[in-house]
Amino acid sequence: MMTDEQLIAAYFADESKLYQDFYRKVVLKEEWDEARPIGKLPSLEEMKAMATQWLKNLRKQDEVRDFFCKVKLSRLKGGETACSYWKKTRGVPHAQQELAIAIFADIFVVPVLHPTHTTVVVSALVLMHTLDFLCQDCGD
């Protein structure tokens, strides 16, 4: 079984894996089992649309927005917030992967993300540029 850091790296390398896992873990609410066959999936575009809508709904939750705006992440130099780091490094692939790992390390303080799909959701937040929307309301 892959570690969370390896899984995040795999998502950054293979967009289709991200959406397949997002569909399985968030939409179908399956338990984590990489060995189990996926079966028939919606198209990549349909899965992207589902993920986009789910993440837009996440934006409306105050505790999630507050986490990204206010909580200093322990794995970032200087203890920056996710949003301040995102604004500085947006578009830098290695920095984005580092941010996803840092968010994952501290995300337990946000109870809305279920542990069985936290890795895929955090990766989607970064790779789909959802932080653009989550961070636009931050006062930093």
mmCIF file of C-alpha atoms in Angstrom:
data_model
loop_
_atom_site.group_PDB
_atom_site.id
_atom_site.type_symbol
_atom_site.label_atom_id
_atom_site.label_comp_id
_atom_site.label_asym_id
_atom_site.label_seq_id
_atom_site.Cartn_x
_atom_site.Cartn_y
_atom_site.Cartn_z
ATOM 1 C CA MET A 1 0.000 0.000 0.000
ATOM 2 C CA MET A 2 1.268 3.470 -0.878
ATOM 3 C CA THR A 3 2.044 6.070 1.754
ATOM 4 C CA ASP A 4 0.041 9.288 1.679
ATOM 5 C CA GLU A 5 3.025 11.203 0.270
ATOM 6 C CA GLN A 6 3.433 8.607 -2.501
ATOM 7 C CA LEU A 7 -0.268 8.781 -3.255
ATOM 8 C CA ILE A 8 -0.184 12.581 -3.503
ATOM 9 C CA ALA A 9 2.822 12.304 -5.856
ATOM 10 C CA ALA A 10 0.897 9.771 -7.960
ATOM 11 C CA TYR A 11 -2.043 12.174 -8.238
ATOM 12 C CA PHE A 12 0.246 14.974 -9.362
ATOM 13 C CA ALA A 13 1.646 12.641 -12.028
ATOM 14 C CA ASP A 14 -1.660 11.128 -13.219
ATOM 15 C CA GLU A 15 -4.794 13.265 -13.291
ATOM 16 C CA SER A 16 -7.027 10.348 -14.263
ATOM 17 C CA LYS A 17 -6.009 8.431 -11.099
ATOM 18 C CA LEU A 18 -7.039 11.433 -9.010
ATOM 19 C CA TYR A 19 -10.515 11.577 -10.536
ATOM 20 C CA GLN A 20 -11.015 7.818 -10.428
ATOM 21 C CA ASP A 21 -10.158 7.768 -6.736
ATOM 22 C CA PHE A 22 -12.245 10.883 -6.098
ATOM 23 C CA TYR A 23 -15.213 9.175 -7.724
ATOM 24 C CA ARG A 24 -14.682 5.944 -5.785
ATOM 25 C CA LYS A 25 -13.962 7.506 -2.391
ATOM 26 C CA VAL A 26 -16.171 10.600 -2.333
ATOM 27 C CA VAL A 27 -19.033 9.857 -4.719
ATOM 28 C CA LEU A 28 -19.403 6.096 -4.192
ATOM 29 C CA LYS A 29 -18.015 6.252 -0.614
ATOM 30 C CA GLU A 30 -15.990 3.061 -1.095
ATOM 31 C CA GLU A 31 -13.413 1.880 1.389
ATOM 32 C CA TRP A 32 -9.794 2.188 0.275
ATOM 33 C CA ASP A 33 -8.687 -0.831 -1.731
ATOM 34 C CA GLU A 34 -6.335 -0.178 -4.630
ATOM 35 C CA ALA A 35 -6.373 -3.849 -5.640
ATOM 36 C CA ARG A 36 -10.128 -4.014 -6.202
ATOM 37 C CA PRO A 37 -11.225 -3.465 -9.815
ATOM 38 C CA ILE A 38 -12.919 -0.122 -10.406
ATOM 39 C CA GLY A 39 -15.579 -1.282 -12.857
ATOM 40 C CA LYS A 40 -17.335 1.064 -15.284
ATOM 41 C CA LEU A 41 -16.577 4.698 -14.540
ATOM 42 C CA PRO A 42 -18.115 7.897 -15.839
ATOM 43 C CA SER A 43 -15.994 9.793 -18.355
ATOM 44 C CA LEU A 44 -13.085 11.855 -17.089
ATOM 45 C CA GLU A 45 -15.039 15.041 -17.851
ATOM 46 C CA GLU A 46 -18.045 13.797 -15.852
ATOM 47 C CA MET A 47 -15.826 12.913 -12.906
ATOM 48 C CA LYS A 48 -14.160 16.356 -13.101
ATOM 49 C CA ALA A 49 -17.599 18.005 -13.030
ATOM 50 C CA MET A 50 -18.596 15.962 -9.954
ATOM 51 C CA ALA A 51 -15.359 16.895 -8.190
ATOM 52 C CA THR A 52 -15.761 20.570 -9.094
ATOM 53 C CA GLN A 53 -19.283 20.677 -7.674
ATOM 54 C CA TRP A 54 -18.262 18.861 -4.494
ATOM 55 C CA LEU A 55 -15.358 21.250 -3.946
ATOM 56 C CA LYS A 56 -17.589 24.297 -4.584
ATOM 57 C CA ASN A 57 -19.885 23.039 -1.842
ATOM 58 C CA LEU A 58 -16.872 22.623 0.435
ATOM 59 C CA ARG A 59 -16.078 26.333 -0.024
ATOM 60 C CA LYS A 60 -19.342 27.265 1.679
ATOM 61 C CA GLN A 61 -18.263 25.657 4.951
ATOM 62 C CA ASP A 62 -16.782 28.257 7.294
ATOM 63 C CA GLU A 63 -14.560 25.836 9.209
ATOM 64 C CA VAL A 64 -12.920 24.688 5.974
ATOM 65 C CA ARG A 65 -12.293 28.241 4.753
ATOM 66 C CA ASP A 66 -10.991 29.225 8.204
ATOM 67 C CA PHE A 67 -8.579 26.293 8.172
ATOM 68 C CA PHE A 68 -7.017 27.362 4.870
ATOM 69 C CA CYS A 69 -7.003 31.070 5.781
ATOM 70 C CA LYS A 70 -5.978 30.981 9.431
ATOM 71 C CA VAL A 71 -4.300 27.740 10.518
ATOM 72 C CA LYS A 72 -0.513 27.816 10.227
ATOM 73 C CA LEU A 73 0.688 24.573 8.701
ATOM 74 C CA SER A 74 3.404 22.856 10.699
ATOM 75 C CA ARG A 75 5.300 21.521 7.662
ATOM 76 C CA LEU A 76 5.682 24.882 5.913
ATOM 77 C CA LYS A 77 8.651 27.123 6.657
ATOM 78 C CA GLY A 78 7.592 29.941 8.926
ATOM 79 C CA GLY A 79 4.322 28.205 9.676
ATOM 80 C CA GLU A 80 2.433 29.841 6.819
ATOM 81 C CA THR A 81 -1.242 29.255 6.172
ATOM 82 C CA ALA A 82 -2.263 27.219 3.143
ATOM 83 C CA CYS A 83 -3.664 30.321 1.455
ATOM 84 C CA SER A 84 -0.605 32.514 1.981
ATOM 85 C CA TYR A 85 1.652 29.748 0.636
ATOM 86 C CA TRP A 86 -0.726 29.097 -2.283
ATOM 87 C CA LYS A 87 -0.766 32.753 -3.288
ATOM 88 C CA LYS A 88 3.061 32.869 -3.286
ATOM 89 C CA THR A 89 3.664 29.599 -5.130
ATOM 90 C CA ARG A 90 0.618 29.124 -7.378
ATOM 91 C CA GLY A 91 1.754 27.520 -10.611
ATOM 92 C CA VAL A 92 4.951 26.006 -9.194
ATOM 93 C CA PRO A 93 4.363 22.212 -9.416
ATOM 94 C CA HIS A 94 6.875 21.130 -6.761
ATOM 95 C CA ALA A 95 5.586 23.783 -4.349
ATOM 96 C CA GLN A 96 1.996 22.706 -4.990
ATOM 97 C CA GLN A 97 2.831 19.109 -4.136
ATOM 98 C CA GLU A 98 4.642 20.295 -0.991
ATOM 99 C CA LEU A 99 1.537 22.306 -0.059
ATOM 100 C CA ALA A 100 -0.739 19.282 -0.553
ATOM 101 C CA ILE A 101 1.480 17.221 1.760
ATOM 102 C CA ALA A 102 1.552 20.019 4.355
ATOM 103 C CA ILE A 103 -2.247 20.381 4.274
ATOM 104 C CA PHE A 104 -2.662 16.631 4.582
ATOM 105 C CA ALA A 105 -0.357 16.560 7.621
ATOM 106 C CA ASP A 106 -2.493 19.129 9.480
ATOM 107 C CA ILE A 107 -5.988 18.566 8.036
ATOM 108 C CA PHE A 108 -7.188 16.519 11.017
ATOM 109 C CA VAL A 109 -8.313 19.796 12.604
ATOM 110 C CA VAL A 110 -11.023 20.102 9.941
ATOM 111 C CA PRO A 111 -13.703 17.548 10.829
ATOM 112 C CA VAL A 112 -15.541 17.796 7.477
ATOM 113 C CA LEU A 113 -12.911 15.803 5.601
ATOM 114 C CA HIS A 114 -13.392 12.108 6.245
ATOM 115 C CA PRO A 115 -10.112 10.244 6.842
ATOM 116 C CA THR A 116 -10.753 7.624 4.147
ATOM 117 C CA HIS A 117 -10.664 10.224 1.390
ATOM 118 C CA THR A 118 -8.602 13.055 2.835
ATOM 119 C CA THR A 119 -5.605 12.400 0.556
ATOM 120 C CA VAL A 120 -7.634 12.517 -2.636
ATOM 121 C CA VAL A 121 -9.592 15.610 -1.528
ATOM 122 C CA VAL A 122 -6.466 17.523 -0.511
ATOM 123 C CA SER A 123 -4.813 16.628 -3.838
ATOM 124 C CA ALA A 124 -7.927 17.734 -5.733
ATOM 125 C CA LEU A 125 -8.040 21.030 -3.824
ATOM 126 C CA VAL A 126 -4.542 21.858 -5.012
ATOM 127 C CA LEU A 127 -4.546 20.336 -8.505
ATOM 128 C CA MET A 128 -7.945 21.767 -9.440
ATOM 129 C CA HIS A 129 -6.910 25.229 -8.204
ATOM 130 C CA THR A 130 -9.830 25.198 -5.773
ATOM 131 C CA LEU A 131 -7.645 27.135 -3.373
ATOM 132 C CA ASP A 132 -8.111 30.115 -5.721
ATOM 133 C CA PHE A 133 -11.718 30.203 -4.547
ATOM 134 C CA LEU A 134 -11.215 29.108 -0.956
ATOM 135 C CA CYS A 135 -8.471 31.694 -0.458
ATOM 136 C CA GLN A 136 -10.059 34.684 -2.153
ATOM 137 C CA ASP A 137 -12.001 35.555 1.001
ATOM 138 C CA CYS A 138 -8.919 35.452 3.236
ATOM 139 C CA GLY A 139 -7.850 38.712 4.791
ATOM 140 C CA ASP A 140 -4.081 38.094 4.528
#
